[in-house]
Tab-separated table of C-alpha atoms and ligand atoms in Angstrom:
chain	number	residue	atom	x	y	z
M	16	MET	CA	95.378	64.912	132.238
M	17	SER	CA	96.096	68.202	130.478
M	18	THR	CA	99.101	68.451	128.158
M	19	GLN	CA	99.164	72.244	128.536
M	20	THR	CA	102.367	73.710	129.972
M	21	ALA	CA	101.912	76.220	132.817
M	22	PRO	CA	101.303	79.726	131.400
M	23	LYS	CA	104.361	81.954	131.181
M	24	LYS	CA	104.401	85.740	131.139
M	25	ARG	CA	103.642	86.722	127.543
M	26	VAL	CA	106.081	88.891	125.604
M	27	THR	CA	104.090	92.034	124.815
M	28	ILE	CA	104.825	94.991	122.554
M	29	HIS	CA	105.951	96.827	125.716
M	30	GLU	CA	108.368	94.062	126.612
M	31	LEU	CA	109.863	94.246	123.113
M	32	ARG	CA	110.410	97.968	123.570
M	33	ARG	CA	111.967	97.322	126.977
M	34	MET	CA	114.304	94.799	125.355
M	35	LYS	CA	115.468	97.409	122.846
M	36	ASP	CA	116.054	99.954	125.619
M	37	ALA	CA	117.979	97.394	127.667
M	38	GLY	CA	120.033	96.242	124.666
M	39	ASP	CA	118.591	92.697	124.867
M	40	LYS	CA	118.363	91.126	121.410
M	41	ILE	CA	114.969	89.905	120.216
M	42	ALA	CA	114.913	86.390	118.693
M	43	MET	CA	112.023	85.848	116.282
M	44	VAL	CA	111.318	82.991	113.896
M	45	THR	CA	108.506	82.074	111.541
M	46	ALA	CA	106.233	79.093	112.109
M	47	TYR	CA	103.276	77.818	110.129
M	48	ASP	CA	101.786	74.990	112.178
M	49	ALA	CA	101.312	73.815	115.751
M	50	THR	CA	104.180	71.317	115.761
M	51	ALA	CA	106.691	73.931	114.648
M	52	ALA	CA	105.212	76.450	117.079
M	53	ARG	CA	105.677	74.064	120.004
M	54	LEU	CA	109.297	73.428	119.058
M	55	VAL	CA	110.263	77.081	118.586
M	56	ALA	CA	108.482	78.040	121.804
M	57	ALA	CA	110.257	75.276	123.717
M	58	ALA	CA	113.528	76.637	122.280
M	59	GLY	CA	112.801	80.001	123.904
M	60	VAL	CA	112.066	82.390	121.016
M	61	ASP	CA	110.676	85.771	122.039
M	62	ALA	CA	108.391	86.200	119.046
M	63	VAL	CA	106.854	84.063	116.321
M	64	LEU	CA	105.766	85.330	112.927
M	65	VAL	CA	103.211	83.471	110.864
M	66	GLY	CA	104.717	84.873	107.701
M	67	ASP	CA	103.157	84.849	104.268
M	68	SER	CA	106.479	83.187	103.384
M	69	LEU	CA	104.346	80.110	103.949
M	70	GLY	CA	103.475	80.528	100.270
M	71	MET	CA	106.988	79.325	99.473
M	72	ALA	CA	107.930	77.411	102.632
M	73	VAL	CA	104.741	75.333	102.857
M	74	GLN	CA	102.552	75.744	99.790
M	75	GLY	CA	105.182	75.321	97.062
M	76	HIS	CA	104.573	78.657	95.327
M	77	ASP	CA	107.460	80.753	94.029
M	78	SER	CA	106.222	83.938	95.721
M	79	THR	CA	104.060	85.089	98.639
M	80	LEU	CA	101.459	86.609	96.318
M	81	PRO	CA	98.930	83.730	96.155
M	82	VAL	CA	98.570	83.476	99.958
M	83	THR	CA	95.051	84.415	101.084
M	84	LEU	CA	93.692	85.922	104.283
M	85	ASP	CA	91.731	82.732	105.001
M	86	GLN	CA	94.975	80.764	104.801
M	87	MET	CA	96.734	83.219	107.112
M	88	VAL	CA	93.913	82.869	109.636
M	89	TYR	CA	94.069	79.063	109.380
M	90	HIS	CA	97.851	78.841	109.871
M	91	SER	CA	97.950	81.536	112.553
M	92	ALA	CA	95.330	79.689	114.610
M	93	MET	CA	97.397	76.494	114.409
M	94	VAL	CA	100.492	78.338	115.567
M	95	ARG	CA	98.624	80.007	118.420
M	96	ARG	CA	97.409	76.598	119.653
M	97	GLY	CA	100.957	75.254	119.488
M	98	LEU	CA	102.338	78.213	121.442
M	99	GLU	CA	99.650	77.848	124.093
M	100	ARG	CA	100.621	74.214	124.554
M	101	GLU	CA	104.112	75.465	125.500
M	102	GLY	CA	102.904	78.087	127.953
M	103	GLY	CA	102.120	80.935	125.553
M	104	ARG	CA	105.147	83.160	126.278
M	105	ALA	CA	106.115	84.073	122.703
M	106	HIS	CA	104.658	87.181	121.102
M	107	LEU	CA	102.603	86.134	118.056
M	108	VAL	CA	102.429	88.188	114.870
M	109	GLY	CA	100.397	87.339	111.752
M	110	ASP	CA	101.168	88.683	108.289
M	111	LEU	CA	98.525	90.577	106.360
M	112	PRO	CA	98.748	88.900	102.966
M	113	PHE	CA	98.846	90.534	99.541
M	114	GLY	CA	95.461	91.977	98.614
M	115	SER	CA	94.111	92.156	102.155
M	116	TYR	CA	95.150	95.751	102.987
M	117	GLN	CA	96.242	97.606	99.839
M	118	ALA	CA	92.862	98.450	98.309
M	119	SER	CA	91.343	100.327	101.239
M	120	THR	CA	91.890	101.106	104.902
M	121	ASP	CA	88.542	99.457	105.689
M	122	ASP	CA	89.777	96.208	104.133
M	123	ALA	CA	92.963	96.537	106.160
M	124	VAL	CA	91.177	97.038	109.492
M	125	LYS	CA	88.798	94.131	108.823
M	126	ALA	CA	91.673	91.838	107.834
M	127	ALA	CA	93.664	92.756	110.945
M	128	MET	CA	90.629	92.158	113.134
M	129	ARG	CA	90.053	88.724	111.614
M	130	LEU	CA	93.614	87.690	112.427
M	131	VAL	CA	93.169	88.830	116.030
M	132	ALA	CA	89.619	87.571	116.619
M	133	GLU	CA	89.703	84.293	114.670
M	134	ALA	CA	93.353	83.278	114.930
M	135	GLY	CA	94.388	84.884	118.206
M	136	VAL	CA	97.496	86.794	117.049
M	137	GLN	CA	98.666	89.716	119.194
M	138	ALA	CA	99.749	91.889	116.264
M	139	VAL	CA	99.775	92.052	112.478
M	140	LYS	CA	102.593	92.846	110.077
M	141	LEU	CA	102.234	94.667	106.781
M	142	GLU	CA	104.680	95.610	104.050
M	143	GLY	CA	105.185	99.197	102.939
M	144	GLY	CA	106.545	102.554	104.060
M	145	ALA	CA	105.266	106.115	104.070
M	146	ASP	CA	102.460	105.225	101.610
M	147	TYR	CA	100.906	103.052	104.324
M	148	VAL	CA	100.821	105.438	107.283
M	149	GLU	CA	97.057	105.906	107.063
M	150	VAL	CA	96.501	102.149	106.990
M	151	VAL	CA	98.770	101.710	110.017
M	152	ARG	CA	97.008	104.514	111.914
M	153	ARG	CA	93.573	103.016	111.289
M	154	ILE	CA	94.555	99.505	112.353
M	155	VAL	CA	96.287	100.792	115.490
M	156	ARG	CA	93.260	102.959	116.273
M	157	ALA	CA	91.151	99.796	116.069
M	158	GLY	CA	93.302	98.342	118.852
M	159	VAL	CA	95.630	96.100	116.860
M	160	PRO	CA	99.396	96.622	117.125
M	161	VAL	CA	101.160	96.832	113.738
M	162	MET	CA	104.667	95.691	112.873
M	163	GLY	CA	106.004	97.464	109.775
M	164	HIS	CA	108.129	95.827	107.089
M	165	ILE	CA	110.401	97.792	104.734
M	166	GLY	CA	113.457	97.239	102.555
M	167	LEU	CA	112.855	94.149	100.446
M	168	THR	CA	109.100	93.686	100.559
M	169	PRO	CA	108.316	90.362	98.837
M	170	GLN	CA	104.706	91.332	98.033
M	171	SER	CA	106.148	94.010	95.691
M	172	VAL	CA	108.495	91.592	93.921
M	173	HIS	CA	107.294	92.666	90.467
M	174	LYS	CA	107.726	96.357	91.250
M	175	MET	CA	111.215	95.760	92.661
M	176	GLY	CA	112.180	93.598	89.660
M	177	GLY	CA	113.127	90.599	91.820
M	178	TYR	CA	114.311	89.713	95.295
M	179	VAL	CA	117.172	92.212	95.408
M	180	VAL	CA	118.916	94.077	98.209
M	181	GLN	CA	117.290	97.495	98.726
M	182	GLY	CA	118.705	100.866	99.808
M	183	LYS	CA	122.151	100.561	98.268
M	184	ASP	CA	122.386	104.146	96.961
M	185	SER	CA	121.899	107.265	99.025
M	186	ASP	CA	118.499	108.241	97.562
M	187	LYS	CA	117.041	104.790	98.204
M	188	ALA	CA	118.678	104.607	101.621
M	189	GLN	CA	117.232	108.022	102.491
M	190	GLN	CA	113.779	106.812	101.427
M	191	ILE	CA	114.060	103.748	103.666
M	192	LEU	CA	114.988	105.952	106.621
M	193	ARG	CA	112.013	108.241	105.829
M	194	ASP	CA	109.727	105.206	105.604
M	195	ALA	CA	110.936	103.900	108.953
M	196	ARG	CA	110.342	107.216	110.692
M	197	ALA	CA	106.918	107.608	109.079
M	198	LEU	CA	105.870	104.135	110.253
M	199	GLU	CA	107.060	104.858	113.775
M	200	ALA	CA	105.151	108.147	113.804
M	201	ALA	CA	102.038	106.357	112.511
M	202	GLY	CA	102.099	103.984	115.495
M	203	CYS	CA	104.059	100.872	114.483
M	204	TYR	CA	105.527	99.156	117.548
M	205	ALA	CA	108.379	97.477	115.617
M	206	ILE	CA	109.693	97.315	112.057
M	207	VAL	CA	111.173	94.453	110.041
M	208	LEU	CA	114.131	95.546	107.914
M	209	GLU	CA	114.623	93.021	105.120
M	210	CYS	CA	117.696	92.800	102.890
M	211	ILE	CA	119.243	96.210	103.302
M	212	PRO	CA	122.917	97.059	103.878
M	213	ALA	CA	124.071	96.590	107.469
M	214	GLU	CA	125.283	100.208	107.569
M	215	LEU	CA	121.819	101.513	106.708
M	216	ALA	CA	120.146	99.157	109.211
M	217	ARG	CA	122.440	100.505	111.925
M	218	ILE	CA	121.414	104.099	111.160
M	219	VAL	CA	117.695	103.290	110.994
M	220	THR	CA	117.919	101.358	114.278
M	221	SER	CA	119.711	104.193	116.036
M	222	GLN	CA	117.129	106.740	114.880
M	223	LEU	CA	114.054	104.825	116.009
M	224	ARG	CA	112.681	104.383	119.508
M	225	ILE	CA	110.833	101.219	118.446
M	226	PRO	CA	112.708	97.943	117.863
M	227	THR	CA	113.993	96.921	114.441
M	228	ILE	CA	113.965	93.235	113.538
M	229	GLY	CA	116.400	92.367	110.762
M	230	ILE	CA	116.518	89.663	108.136
M	231	GLY	CA	119.433	90.128	105.780
M	232	ALA	CA	120.085	93.485	107.483
M	233	GLY	CA	123.242	92.653	109.423
M	234	PRO	CA	123.878	92.595	113.155
M	235	HIS	CA	123.197	96.224	114.159
M	236	VAL	CA	119.449	95.820	114.662
M	237	ASP	CA	117.420	95.114	117.786
M	238	GLY	CA	116.449	91.585	116.829
M	239	GLN	CA	116.578	88.971	114.095
M	240	VAL	CA	113.915	86.977	112.314
M	241	LEU	CA	114.571	83.857	110.252
M	242	VAL	CA	112.263	81.693	108.193
M	243	TYR	CA	111.826	78.318	109.943
M	244	THR	CA	112.709	76.238	106.884
M	245	ASP	CA	115.859	78.326	106.242
M	246	LEU	CA	116.989	78.102	109.873
M	247	LEU	CA	116.591	74.323	109.786
M	248	GLY	CA	118.010	73.813	106.280
M	249	LEU	CA	114.843	71.998	105.224
M	250	ASP	CA	114.976	73.083	101.572
M	251	LEU	CA	117.841	71.172	100.002
M	252	SER	CA	117.874	73.360	96.895
M	253	PHE	CA	117.760	76.859	98.416
M	254	THR	CA	119.825	78.817	100.932
M	255	PRO	CA	119.578	82.611	100.786
M	256	LYS	CA	122.878	84.405	101.550
M	257	PHE	CA	121.541	85.923	104.773
M	258	ALA	CA	120.195	82.675	106.209
M	259	LYS	CA	122.279	80.365	108.342
M	260	HIS	CA	121.369	76.691	108.623
M	261	PHE	CA	121.436	75.938	112.329
M	262	ALA	CA	120.807	72.313	111.396
M	263	GLU	CA	120.853	70.289	108.185
M	264	GLY	CA	117.208	69.363	108.685
M	265	GLY	CA	116.614	68.546	105.014
M	266	VAL	CA	119.410	65.961	104.995
M	267	LEU	CA	118.238	64.598	108.349
M	268	VAL	CA	114.635	64.163	107.168
M	269	ARG	CA	115.585	62.717	103.779
M	270	ASP	CA	117.997	60.205	105.333
M	271	ALA	CA	115.512	59.220	108.041
M	272	VAL	CA	112.767	58.563	105.473
M	273	ALA	CA	115.223	56.654	103.254
M	274	ALA	CA	116.124	54.480	106.269
M	275	TYR	CA	112.409	53.824	106.875
M	276	VAL	CA	111.875	52.844	103.219
M	277	GLY	CA	114.873	50.509	103.438
M	278	GLU	CA	113.580	48.820	106.604
M	279	VAL	CA	110.041	48.363	105.225
M	280	LYS	CA	111.397	46.759	102.085
M	281	GLY	CA	113.988	44.751	104.035
M	282	ARG	CA	111.276	43.552	106.486
M	283	THR	CA	113.172	44.818	109.537
M	284	PHE	CA	110.470	47.375	110.425
M	285	PRO	CA	108.213	46.903	112.282
M	286	ALA	CA	110.171	44.744	114.726
M	287	ASP	CA	108.634	42.858	117.620
M	288	GLU	CA	108.856	45.906	119.920
M	289	HIS	CA	106.655	47.884	117.503
M	290	SER	CA	103.978	45.169	117.356
M	291	PHE	CA	100.972	44.410	119.555
M	292	HIS	CA	100.267	40.889	120.836
M	293	SER	CA	97.355	39.127	122.474
M	294	ALA	CA	96.704	35.811	124.162
M	295	PRO	CA	95.553	33.083	121.742
M	296	VAL	CA	91.954	33.702	120.626
M	297	ARG	CA	90.029	31.345	118.357
M	298	LEU	CA	88.303	33.211	115.514
M	299	VAL	CA	85.426	31.855	113.484
M	300	PRO	CA	85.211	32.740	109.811
M	301	ALA	CA	83.669	36.182	109.374
M	302	PRO	CA	80.628	36.410	107.087
M	303	VAL	CA	81.779	37.503	103.643
M	304	GLU	CA	79.717	39.688	101.373
M	305	ASP	CA	82.223	39.663	98.545
M	306	ASP	CA	81.862	36.235	96.911
M	307	HIS	CA	85.361	36.485	95.415
M	308	GLU	CA	86.909	35.964	98.851
M	309	GLU	CA	87.149	32.609	100.582
M	310	PRO	CA	86.108	32.767	104.278
M	311	GLN	CA	89.208	32.544	106.484
M	312	GLY	CA	89.269	31.504	110.135
M	313	GLY	CA	92.321	31.226	112.336
M	314	VAL	CA	93.815	31.370	115.749
M	315	MET	CA	94.830	34.860	116.883
M	316	GLY	CA	97.854	34.857	119.056
M	317	ALA	CA	99.209	31.569	117.650
M	318	PRO	CA	102.726	31.695	116.228
M	319	ILE	CA	102.646	32.514	112.515
N	518	KIV	O1	106.763	86.281	105.524
N	518	KIV	C1	107.789	86.259	106.227
N	518	KIV	O2	108.260	85.214	106.674
N	518	KIV	C2	108.416	87.536	106.509
N	518	KIV	C3	109.780	87.497	107.134
N	518	KIV	C4	110.784	87.170	106.105
N	518	KIV	C5	110.092	88.765	107.844
N	518	KIV	O3	107.881	88.553	106.231
């Protein structure tokens, strides 16, 4: 019997645009594996991002910089399989990681194609503004939709001097608006606005025909994206200001595992209902190759 859920109508780039036009908010979340993908799909998200935030959320790095294209392909394929198991409605986007698109447009096109062909994403996301219009054009021309990402761009953490809110003065705000318009003109179908003032996000959103997806950009955007581990409160030592814990998942997991440890040590787990039983079976001693062990026979199924 198949465990696949009946296919649902997939959210396409056109549907996302329709949602903006209709004023329907877009709910997006990151996921990095099939289990998470199944859960977020069952919860009804419109879009899933396999973000290079997996460098921090999954791999234990302190930045996104070490994440490789091979790893993005690997995680994106897992997420795609998970989404398919839940009917495949959510739009799936894969991040182009640091080093996969900056050196040349050829690299960028090949990287985007790998994510589509090998992992099955519907679109790729890349960080950068007006400097990346040629890269965006080439990838779109190759048939792959591109989501832009401006404001705080974690792959440029060293250039920005840390993970700091962007666009707070008028020159920087003006540049972000220019970047957004340049990306739209180059063919992006949506743009992530990360950690910029809500007032600026409102202006950018009102001046674009394509949807904006905010993270740390306030409410006046067309949709929101949150990192899975932030949404669930899985990291007990880190909560960015813009992230809301919709559950205290870290506390839940820690306490559940502590309860398991307690029951193993206290001999209350496994209980009878977790154990298998058979009718009594007489066993003869098994031949032993290790001469340190005494042969043991016994009666299986007899009370111990
Ligand atoms: O990598 C990521 O998860 C992202 C989101 C924060 C937008 O780029």
